[in-house]
mmCIF file of C-alpha atoms in Angstrom:
data_model
loop_
_atom_site.group_PDB
_atom_site.id
_atom_site.type_symbol
_atom_site.label_atom_id
_atom_site.label_comp_id
_atom_site.label_asym_id
_atom_site.label_seq_id
_atom_site.Cartn_x
_atom_site.Cartn_y
_atom_site.Cartn_z
ATOM 1 C CA MET A 18 112.564 -82.127 153.413
ATOM 2 C CA GLN A 19 113.024 -79.091 151.226
ATOM 3 C CA SER A 20 111.509 -75.980 152.669
ATOM 4 C CA ILE A 21 108.858 -75.707 149.947
ATOM 5 C CA ASP A 22 107.800 -79.273 150.639
ATOM 6 C CA VAL A 23 107.414 -78.466 154.594
ATOM 7 C CA LEU A 24 105.359 -75.386 153.663
ATOM 8 C CA LYS A 25 103.155 -77.454 151.335
ATOM 9 C CA SER A 26 102.671 -80.159 153.900
ATOM 10 C CA LEU A 27 101.919 -77.615 156.678
ATOM 11 C CA GLU A 28 99.432 -75.755 154.421
ATOM 12 C CA LYS A 29 97.708 -79.072 153.645
ATOM 13 C CA LEU A 30 97.341 -79.881 157.279
ATOM 14 C CA ARG A 31 95.912 -76.475 158.069
ATOM 15 C CA ARG A 32 93.405 -76.643 155.136
ATOM 16 C CA ASN A 33 92.282 -80.065 156.255
ATOM 17 C CA GLY A 34 91.718 -78.591 159.669
ATOM 18 C CA LYS A 35 94.321 -80.725 161.387
ATOM 19 C CA ILE A 36 96.243 -77.733 162.573
ATOM 20 C CA ILE A 37 94.964 -74.350 163.319
ATOM 21 C CA GLY A 38 98.140 -72.410 162.195
ATOM 22 C CA TYR A 39 101.872 -72.527 161.627
ATOM 23 C CA GLU A 40 104.953 -70.488 161.383
ATOM 24 C CA TYR A 41 107.964 -71.754 159.322
ATOM 25 C CA SER A 42 111.471 -70.495 159.522
ATOM 26 C CA GLU A 43 114.948 -71.840 159.262
ATOM 27 C CA LYS A 44 115.051 -72.428 162.895
ATOM 28 C CA GLY A 45 112.053 -74.785 162.624
ATOM 29 C CA VAL A 46 108.109 -74.864 162.863
ATOM 30 C CA VAL A 47 105.861 -73.278 165.396
ATOM 31 C CA LEU A 48 102.594 -75.124 165.535
ATOM 32 C CA LEU A 49 99.197 -73.785 166.670
ATOM 33 C CA VAL A 50 97.089 -76.826 167.447
ATOM 34 C CA SER A 51 93.899 -77.886 169.104
ATOM 35 C CA ASP A 52 94.155 -79.346 172.598
ATOM 36 C CA SER A 53 92.774 -82.652 171.234
ATOM 37 C CA PHE A 54 95.803 -82.971 168.822
ATOM 38 C CA SER A 55 97.982 -85.704 170.638
ATOM 39 C CA ASP A 56 101.626 -85.808 171.050
ATOM 40 C CA ASP A 57 101.776 -88.960 168.939
ATOM 41 C CA GLU A 58 99.967 -87.135 166.125
ATOM 42 C CA ILE A 59 102.595 -84.305 166.279
ATOM 43 C CA ARG A 60 105.350 -86.803 166.292
ATOM 44 C CA SER A 61 104.036 -88.540 163.135
ATOM 45 C CA LEU A 62 104.218 -85.203 161.296
ATOM 46 C CA ASP A 63 108.042 -85.675 160.934
ATOM 47 C CA LEU A 64 108.713 -81.868 161.155
ATOM 48 C CA ASN A 65 111.399 -79.886 162.998
ATOM 49 C CA ILE A 66 108.948 -78.494 165.526
ATOM 50 C CA VAL A 67 110.497 -75.896 167.860
ATOM 51 C CA LYS A 68 107.305 -74.753 169.737
ATOM 52 C CA ILE A 69 103.757 -76.026 170.054
ATOM 53 C CA ILE A 70 100.937 -73.632 171.135
ATOM 54 C CA ARG A 71 97.896 -75.513 172.302
ATOM 55 C CA MET A 72 94.432 -74.132 172.204
ATOM 56 C CA LYS A 73 91.021 -75.296 173.713
ATOM 57 C CA GLY A 74 88.888 -72.701 171.728
ATOM 58 C CA LYS A 75 89.066 -71.348 168.265
ATOM 59 C CA LEU A 76 90.313 -68.149 166.754
ATOM 60 C CA GLU A 77 87.631 -65.730 165.873
ATOM 61 C CA ALA A 78 87.250 -62.136 164.806
ATOM 62 C CA LEU A 79 86.780 -60.074 167.947
ATOM 63 C CA ALA A 80 83.931 -57.660 167.172
ATOM 64 C CA GLU A 81 81.507 -57.514 170.033
ATOM 65 C CA MET B 20 84.718 -35.166 208.636
ATOM 66 C CA ILE B 21 86.362 -32.424 206.596
ATOM 67 C CA LEU B 22 87.306 -33.503 203.135
ATOM 68 C CA GLY B 23 88.763 -30.272 202.069
ATOM 69 C CA LYS B 24 88.757 -26.379 202.459
ATOM 70 C CA ASP B 25 89.653 -23.302 200.643
ATOM 71 C CA GLU B 26 90.950 -20.797 203.228
ATOM 72 C CA HIS B 27 90.701 -17.849 200.803
ATOM 73 C CA ALA B 28 87.180 -18.357 199.551
ATOM 74 C CA LYS B 29 86.100 -19.796 203.006
ATOM 75 C CA VAL B 30 84.598 -22.898 201.350
ATOM 76 C CA MET B 31 84.529 -26.259 203.112
ATOM 77 C CA LEU B 32 83.644 -29.733 201.786
ATOM 78 C CA VAL B 33 82.382 -32.000 204.619
ATOM 79 C CA ILE B 34 80.639 -35.323 205.247
ATOM 80 C CA GLY B 35 78.210 -35.617 208.134
ATOM 81 C CA ARG B 36 76.580 -32.798 210.290
ATOM 82 C CA GLU B 37 78.919 -32.318 213.120
ATOM 83 C CA LYS B 38 78.522 -29.349 215.637
ATOM 84 C CA ARG B 39 81.892 -27.771 214.795
ATOM 85 C CA PHE B 40 80.679 -27.195 211.282
ATOM 86 C CA LYS B 41 78.017 -24.924 212.712
ATOM 87 C CA ILE B 42 80.716 -22.849 214.404
ATOM 88 C CA TYR B 43 82.500 -22.571 210.993
ATOM 89 C CA SER B 44 79.197 -21.551 209.397
ATOM 90 C CA GLU B 45 78.734 -18.756 211.979
ATOM 91 C CA GLU B 46 82.223 -17.542 211.148
ATOM 92 C CA GLY B 47 81.098 -17.025 207.444
ATOM 93 C CA TRP B 48 82.323 -20.275 205.980
ATOM 94 C CA LYS B 49 80.194 -21.804 203.250
ATOM 95 C CA ILE B 50 79.712 -25.432 204.083
ATOM 96 C CA ILE B 51 79.175 -27.996 201.311
ATOM 97 C CA TYR B 52 77.654 -31.223 202.888
ATOM 98 C CA LEU B 53 78.347 -34.558 200.869
ATOM 99 C CA ARG B 54 76.540 -37.833 201.449
ATOM 100 C CA LYS B 55 79.478 -40.063 200.429
ATOM 101 C CA PRO B 56 83.195 -39.740 200.137
ATOM 102 C CA LEU B 57 84.669 -38.484 196.867
ATOM 103 C CA LYS B 58 85.615 -41.269 194.442
ATOM 104 C CA ALA B 59 87.816 -41.057 191.346
ATOM 105 C CA LEU B 60 85.635 -41.145 188.354
ATOM 106 C CA SER B 61 86.341 -44.449 186.349
ATOM 107 C CA PHE B 62 87.130 -44.135 182.665
ATOM 108 C CA ASP B 63 84.515 -45.771 180.528
ATOM 109 C CA ARG B 64 85.832 -46.877 177.196
ATOM 110 C CA LYS B 65 82.199 -47.470 175.878
ATOM 111 C CA SER B 66 81.038 -43.979 176.531
ATOM 112 C CA LYS B 67 81.157 -40.869 174.449
ATOM 113 C CA ILE B 68 84.805 -39.444 174.676
ATOM 114 C CA ARG B 69 86.185 -36.417 172.883
ATOM 115 C CA PRO B 70 88.769 -36.112 171.569
ATOM 116 C CA VAL B 71 88.732 -39.829 170.834
ATOM 117 C CA PRO B 72 91.954 -41.623 171.841
ATOM 118 C CA ALA B 73 92.988 -45.175 170.726
ATOM 119 C CA GLY B 74 91.602 -47.991 172.864
ATOM 120 C CA VAL B 75 87.906 -46.857 173.026
ATOM 121 C CA SER B 76 84.639 -48.174 171.496
ATOM 122 C CA ILE B 77 84.098 -47.303 167.724
ATOM 123 C CA GLY B 78 82.384 -49.054 164.883
ATOM 124 C CA HIS B 79 80.699 -48.662 161.524
ATOM 125 C CA ILE B 80 77.043 -47.771 161.812
ATOM 126 C CA ASN B 81 76.083 -51.398 160.792
ATOM 127 C CA ILE B 82 78.200 -53.312 163.033
ATOM 128 C CA THR B 83 78.309 -54.066 166.800
ATOM 129 C CA ALA B 84 81.557 -52.583 168.340
ATOM 130 C CA GLY B 85 85.171 -52.646 168.102
ATOM 131 C CA THR B 86 88.190 -50.553 169.138
ATOM 132 C CA LEU B 87 90.022 -47.507 167.693
ATOM 133 C CA GLY B 88 93.540 -48.426 166.782
ATOM 134 C CA GLY B 89 95.000 -44.971 166.601
ATOM 135 C CA ILE B 90 95.646 -42.499 163.880
ATOM 136 C CA VAL B 91 97.818 -42.737 160.740
ATOM 137 C CA LEU B 92 98.867 -40.501 157.872
ATOM 138 C CA TYR B 93 97.159 -41.257 154.664
ATOM 139 C CA GLN B 94 98.039 -38.945 151.684
ATOM 140 C CA ASN B 95 99.530 -36.495 154.227
ATOM 141 C CA GLU B 96 96.157 -36.300 156.130
ATOM 142 C CA ILE B 97 95.354 -37.695 159.665
ATOM 143 C CA HIS B 98 92.979 -40.708 159.447
ATOM 144 C CA GLY B 99 91.653 -43.129 162.082
ATOM 145 C CA ILE B 100 92.598 -46.756 161.821
ATOM 146 C CA THR B 101 90.996 -49.975 162.918
ATOM 147 C CA ASN B 102 90.112 -53.411 161.556
ATOM 148 C CA SER B 103 88.372 -53.949 158.107
ATOM 149 C CA HIS B 104 85.489 -55.667 159.953
ATOM 150 C CA ILE B 105 85.065 -52.625 162.194
ATOM 151 C CA VAL B 106 85.279 -49.857 159.535
ATOM 152 C CA THR B 107 82.748 -51.608 157.207
ATOM 153 C CA ASP B 108 79.950 -54.059 157.617
ATOM 154 C CA LYS B 109 81.074 -55.954 154.500
ATOM 155 C CA PRO B 110 84.811 -56.621 155.057
ATOM 156 C CA GLU B 111 84.809 -59.322 152.380
ATOM 157 C CA SER B 112 83.606 -56.864 149.763
ATOM 158 C CA PRO B 113 86.260 -54.747 147.764
ATOM 159 C CA TYR B 114 83.648 -51.927 147.643
ATOM 160 C CA PRO B 115 82.929 -49.303 150.228
ATOM 161 C CA PRO B 116 79.983 -49.747 152.437
ATOM 162 C CA GLU B 117 76.660 -48.174 151.527
ATOM 163 C CA GLU B 118 76.704 -45.966 154.548
ATOM 164 C CA PRO B 119 80.168 -44.471 155.473
ATOM 165 C CA GLN B 120 79.475 -43.286 159.060
ATOM 166 C CA ILE B 121 81.811 -44.344 161.888
ATOM 167 C CA LEU B 122 80.462 -43.918 165.328
ATOM 168 C CA GLN B 123 82.035 -43.387 168.774
ATOM 169 C CA PRO B 124 80.839 -44.935 170.879
ATOM 170 C CA ALA B 125 79.880 -47.911 168.555
ATOM 171 C CA PRO B 126 76.190 -48.752 167.872
ATOM 172 C CA TYR B 127 76.303 -51.597 170.431
ATOM 173 C CA ASP B 128 77.431 -49.093 173.008
ATOM 174 C CA GLY B 129 74.583 -46.631 172.313
ATOM 175 C CA GLY B 130 76.230 -44.671 169.437
ATOM 176 C CA ARG B 131 73.749 -42.965 167.232
ATOM 177 C CA ILE B 132 74.418 -41.270 163.837
ATOM 178 C CA ILE B 133 73.329 -37.711 164.981
ATOM 179 C CA ASP B 134 75.416 -37.375 168.174
ATOM 180 C CA ASN B 135 78.294 -39.859 167.649
ATOM 181 C CA THR B 136 79.572 -39.686 164.067
ATOM 182 C CA ILE B 137 83.265 -39.200 164.371
ATOM 183 C CA GLY B 138 84.287 -40.070 160.819
ATOM 184 C CA PHE B 139 83.721 -41.355 157.413
ATOM 185 C CA TYR B 140 84.928 -44.647 155.784
ATOM 186 C CA VAL B 141 87.908 -44.248 153.338
ATOM 187 C CA LYS B 142 89.254 -47.678 152.509
ATOM 188 C CA HIS B 143 89.796 -51.192 153.935
ATOM 189 C CA TYR B 144 91.731 -54.341 152.943
ATOM 190 C CA PRO B 145 89.141 -56.948 151.817
ATOM 191 C CA ILE B 146 89.049 -60.121 153.694
ATOM 192 C CA SER B 147 88.642 -63.234 151.525
ATOM 193 C CA VAL B 148 86.672 -65.802 153.171
ATOM 194 C CA SER B 149 85.695 -69.271 152.244
ATOM 195 C CA GLU B 150 81.909 -69.835 151.412
ATOM 196 C CA LYS B 151 79.583 -72.345 152.948
ATOM 197 C CA SER B 152 79.993 -75.564 151.071
ATOM 198 C CA LEU B 153 77.246 -76.631 148.506
ATOM 199 C CA CYS B 154 78.803 -80.156 148.380
ATOM 200 C CA LYS B 155 76.022 -82.651 149.149
ATOM 201 C CA ILE B 156 78.365 -85.092 150.993
ATOM 202 C CA ALA B 157 79.635 -82.278 153.190
ATOM 203 C CA LYS B 158 76.057 -81.344 154.092
ATOM 204 C CA VAL B 159 75.161 -84.966 154.868
ATOM 205 C CA LYS B 160 78.281 -85.154 157.104
ATOM 206 C CA ASP B 161 77.333 -82.058 158.841
ATOM 207 C CA VAL B 162 73.725 -83.264 159.452
ATOM 208 C CA ILE B 163 74.968 -86.558 160.945
ATOM 209 C CA TYR B 164 77.563 -85.026 163.122
ATOM 210 C CA ASN B 165 75.160 -82.328 164.479
ATOM 211 C CA ARG B 166 72.398 -85.015 165.188
ATOM 212 C CA PHE B 167 74.937 -87.013 167.382
ATOM 213 C CA ALA B 168 76.214 -83.763 168.958
ATOM 214 C CA GLU B 169 72.564 -82.843 169.890
ATOM 215 C CA LEU B 170 71.976 -86.421 171.243
ATOM 216 C CA PHE B 171 75.033 -86.532 173.317
ATOM 217 C CA ASN B 172 74.602 -82.817 174.417
ATOM 218 C CA ARG B 173 77.936 -81.706 173.051
ATOM 219 C CA GLY B 174 78.458 -77.908 172.558
ATOM 220 C CA THR B 175 80.053 -78.371 169.075
ATOM 221 C CA ARG B 176 78.491 -78.268 165.693
ATOM 222 C CA SER B 177 79.803 -78.965 162.212
ATOM 223 C CA PHE B 178 79.593 -76.545 159.231
ATOM 224 C CA SER B 179 81.428 -77.162 156.081
ATOM 225 C CA PHE B 180 83.240 -74.463 154.130
ATOM 226 C CA THR B 181 84.812 -74.335 150.626
ATOM 227 C CA MET B 182 88.266 -72.926 151.104
ATOM 228 C CA LEU B 183 89.054 -70.564 148.225
ATOM 229 C CA GLN B 184 92.393 -71.043 146.576
ATOM 230 C CA GLY B 185 94.805 -68.129 146.843
ATOM 231 C CA SER B 186 92.654 -66.318 149.345
ATOM 232 C CA GLU B 187 95.239 -65.385 151.871
ATOM 233 C CA ASN B 188 94.866 -62.118 153.977
ATOM 234 C CA PRO B 189 97.976 -60.490 155.330
ATOM 235 C CA ILE B 190 96.018 -57.765 157.235
ATOM 236 C CA ASP B 191 92.714 -56.999 158.645
ATOM 237 C CA ALA B 192 92.750 -53.098 158.536
ATOM 238 C CA GLY B 193 90.818 -50.196 157.372
ATOM 239 C CA ILE B 194 90.849 -46.299 157.767
ATOM 240 C CA PHE B 195 88.418 -43.468 157.985
ATOM 241 C CA GLU B 196 88.709 -39.689 157.806
ATOM 242 C CA PRO B 197 87.734 -37.617 160.825
ATOM 243 C CA ALA B 198 84.376 -35.690 160.758
ATOM 244 C CA GLN B 199 86.043 -32.755 162.398
ATOM 245 C CA ARG B 200 89.620 -31.509 162.904
ATOM 246 C CA ASN B 201 91.073 -32.873 166.239
ATOM 247 C CA ILE B 202 88.114 -35.224 166.901
ATOM 248 C CA ILE B 203 90.544 -38.096 167.303
ATOM 249 C CA ASN B 204 94.048 -38.058 168.711
ATOM 250 C CA GLU B 205 97.282 -39.976 168.780
ATOM 251 C CA GLN B 206 97.104 -41.036 172.514
ATOM 252 C CA ILE B 207 96.739 -44.597 173.705
ATOM 253 C CA VAL B 208 95.014 -44.585 177.117
ATOM 254 C CA ASP B 209 95.184 -46.689 180.207
ATOM 255 C CA ASP B 210 92.369 -47.953 182.287
ATOM 256 C CA ASN B 211 92.075 -44.504 183.857
ATOM 257 C CA GLY B 212 92.047 -42.560 180.747
ATOM 258 C CA ASN B 213 95.485 -41.292 181.056
ATOM 259 C CA ALA B 214 97.702 -41.087 178.052
ATOM 260 C CA LEU B 215 100.481 -43.772 177.915
ATOM 261 C CA GLU B 216 103.998 -42.985 176.653
ATOM 262 C CA VAL B 217 104.381 -45.292 173.607
ATOM 263 C CA LYS B 218 107.737 -46.365 172.242
ATOM 264 C CA ASN B 219 106.545 -48.707 169.343
ATOM 265 C CA ILE B 220 103.367 -49.750 167.647
ATOM 266 C CA CYS B 221 103.456 -53.442 166.645
ATOM 267 C CA GLY B 222 100.067 -53.918 164.978
ATOM 268 C CA LEU B 223 96.458 -54.118 165.368
ATOM 269 C CA LEU B 224 94.506 -56.889 167.260
ATOM 270 C CA PHE B 225 91.863 -58.483 165.027
ATOM 271 C CA ALA B 226 91.083 -61.923 166.489
ATOM 272 C CA GLY B 227 91.598 -64.255 169.366
ATOM 273 C CA SER B 228 90.511 -66.998 171.636
ATOM 274 C CA THR B 229 88.835 -65.820 174.815
ATOM 275 C CA VAL B 230 89.023 -69.289 176.260
ATOM 276 C CA ASP B 231 92.816 -69.586 175.869
ATOM 277 C CA ASN B 232 93.765 -65.919 176.193
ATOM 278 C CA ILE B 233 95.422 -65.896 172.894
ATOM 279 C CA MET B 234 95.164 -62.926 170.589
ATOM 280 C CA ILE B 235 96.413 -62.382 166.994
ATOM 281 C CA ALA B 236 97.374 -59.062 165.315
ATOM 282 C CA SER B 237 98.104 -57.764 161.989
ATOM 283 C CA ARG B 238 101.597 -56.465 161.695
ATOM 284 C CA SER B 239 102.150 -52.656 161.429
ATOM 285 C CA ASP B 240 104.788 -53.115 158.672
ATOM 286 C CA TYR B 241 102.322 -54.989 156.437
ATOM 287 C CA ILE B 242 99.512 -52.486 157.354
ATOM 288 C CA GLU B 243 101.802 -49.483 156.238
ATOM 289 C CA LYS B 244 102.679 -51.276 153.047
ATOM 290 C CA LEU B 245 99.306 -52.627 151.888
ATOM 291 C CA LEU B 246 97.086 -49.712 153.004
ATOM 292 C CA GLY B 247 99.706 -46.988 151.990
ATOM 293 C CA VAL B 248 99.505 -45.383 155.463
ATOM 294 C CA GLN B 249 102.107 -44.211 158.018
ATOM 295 C CA PHE B 250 101.764 -44.734 161.842
ATOM 296 C CA LEU B 251 102.672 -41.743 163.941
ATOM 297 C CA TYR B 252 104.565 -43.883 166.371
ATOM 298 C CA ASP B 253 107.693 -45.724 165.313
ATOM 299 C CA ILE B 254 106.698 -49.296 164.257
ATOM 300 C CA LYS B 255 108.548 -52.471 165.416
ATOM 301 C CA ILE B 256 107.890 -56.173 164.915
ATOM 302 C CA PRO B 257 108.387 -57.529 168.451
ATOM 303 C CA ASP B 258 110.726 -60.338 169.245
ATOM 304 C CA VAL B 259 109.468 -63.675 170.189
ATOM 305 C CA GLY B 260 109.372 -63.717 173.978
ATOM 306 C CA GLU B 261 109.020 -59.943 174.279
ATOM 307 C CA THR B 262 106.118 -58.466 176.317
ATOM 308 C CA VAL B 263 103.622 -56.285 174.494
ATOM 309 C CA PHE B 264 100.544 -54.501 175.605
ATOM 310 C CA LYS B 265 97.137 -53.844 173.992
ATOM 311 C CA SER B 266 94.456 -51.257 174.855
ATOM 312 C CA GLY B 267 90.984 -52.499 174.070
ATOM 313 C CA ARG B 268 87.275 -51.355 174.412
ATOM 314 C CA THR B 269 86.308 -54.556 176.368
ATOM 315 C CA THR B 270 89.324 -55.731 178.389
ATOM 316 C CA GLY B 271 91.234 -52.514 178.626
ATOM 317 C CA ILE B 272 95.065 -52.644 179.064
ATOM 318 C CA THR B 273 96.440 -56.268 179.132
ATOM 319 C CA HIS B 274 99.885 -57.519 178.321
ATOM 320 C CA GLY B 275 101.493 -60.801 177.406
ATOM 321 C CA GLU B 276 104.320 -62.757 175.919
ATOM 322 C CA VAL B 277 104.772 -62.759 172.059
ATOM 323 C CA LEU B 278 104.555 -66.403 170.894
ATOM 324 C CA ALA B 279 105.043 -65.964 167.135
ATOM 325 C CA THR B 280 105.449 -63.153 164.619
ATOM 326 C CA ASP B 281 104.762 -64.571 161.275
ATOM 327 C CA MET B 282 101.971 -67.155 161.652
ATOM 328 C CA THR B 283 99.538 -68.346 159.017
ATOM 329 C CA THR B 284 96.301 -69.320 160.598
ATOM 330 C CA THR B 285 92.651 -69.915 160.197
ATOM 331 C CA VAL B 286 90.192 -67.362 161.635
ATOM 332 C CA GLU B 287 86.356 -67.548 161.865
ATOM 333 C CA TYR B 288 84.567 -64.340 160.682
ATOM 334 C CA ASN B 289 80.624 -63.949 160.709
ATOM 335 C CA THR B 290 80.787 -64.471 157.053
ATOM 336 C CA GLY B 291 82.911 -67.477 156.741
ATOM 337 C CA ILE B 292 86.484 -68.877 157.442
ATOM 338 C CA ALA B 293 89.678 -66.723 156.388
ATOM 339 C CA THR B 294 93.302 -67.623 156.062
ATOM 340 C CA MET B 295 95.251 -64.922 157.735
ATOM 341 C CA THR B 296 99.041 -64.656 157.083
ATOM 342 C CA HIS B 297 101.999 -62.778 158.833
ATOM 343 C CA CYS B 298 100.213 -62.608 162.121
ATOM 344 C CA ILE B 299 101.610 -61.761 165.497
ATOM 345 C CA VAL B 300 100.434 -64.255 168.262
ATOM 346 C CA VAL B 301 100.397 -63.178 171.919
ATOM 347 C CA ARG B 302 99.245 -64.805 174.993
ATOM 348 C CA LEU B 303 97.028 -62.134 176.631
ATOM 349 C CA ARG B 304 93.468 -61.498 177.820
ATOM 350 C CA CYS B 305 91.092 -60.222 175.122
ATOM 351 C CA ALA B 306 87.377 -60.447 174.299
ATOM 352 C CA GLY B 307 84.726 -59.520 171.710
ATOM 353 C CA GLY B 308 84.865 -55.738 171.107
ATOM 354 C CA ASP B 309 88.684 -55.542 171.406
ATOM 355 C CA SER B 310 89.084 -55.899 167.593
ATOM 356 C CA GLY B 311 91.163 -53.007 166.367
ATOM 357 C CA SER B 312 93.060 -52.520 169.516
ATOM 358 C CA PRO B 313 96.588 -51.115 169.139
ATOM 359 C CA VAL B 314 99.326 -53.631 170.067
ATOM 360 C CA PHE B 315 102.154 -51.609 171.431
ATOM 361 C CA ILE B 316 105.426 -51.430 173.383
ATOM 362 C CA PRO B 317 105.382 -48.668 176.003
ATOM 363 C CA LYS B 318 108.402 -46.538 177.178
ATOM 364 C CA ARG B 319 109.738 -47.936 180.352
#
């Protein structure tokens, strides 16, 4: 896949709430995903994933 | 027990009322009796501190509490820096807040306008957030999900938002001008209130997950570029795997490993959901009130 296509598909996944975040570079993709996102689902993405960061909670602004 | 004495002034600090103290007293010594041993005074980041170092409680008069990120140069003048959502109560608005006062400690920690105003709002980078969805299908979906969640005692609830196109936010940062000269300083303090030797400033913490001990920060290079400011410490984007520190109002000094340095991610604000870009992601302990904390690399 062209890098622009990878970015488009990552952005689509994030906007649909499938993934929480991503970082794309020439080395590959770092994914920030919910703990409930299974390994099978990640494999089905067909991306060069170099790191997966799993989270149970959500990212929120940290004012008191 | 004698805790200390000054031979020259003939003053003695003691605990208990032993007989030998009476002898000293007869010899002209002044005895100061204490009930408990002396303890080091702990540093309270939520109390009034002057001058104000980075890492302590501050906030706009109409917010709860956040952390001072440090000082920067803006138009050759010293300014305080923290997050947009700490320097104004309306971070999504491109306009200044109605009231400009920044308090130390923050209102949540007892800060009041008369005694605790340390500065006045200057500018912030507006945070574009998605709005709550007006779509009827989305609303029906939320109602059904939430009914089932209630029925099965699940802690989650569904709220649909409309994601605005092109609403990416590279930073969450804003600045204020000090109310008096030297009321804020460049120091970043440890948990005893001592100044740390800082090598590089990497960014400002603005969000995180307290469950997962993951925090995200706006990068110092984007903050300088987009706000037109200059940090007093050298800036550096850390390498993945490097250890960085943060000094925050709630969890103090914590450190952790950098996981990513250019992440695009979804963050929940009080006013909606925001897309944040170019974020540093670190695995370290953080909590509500740490927003604005400086993320830095200390000198070894």
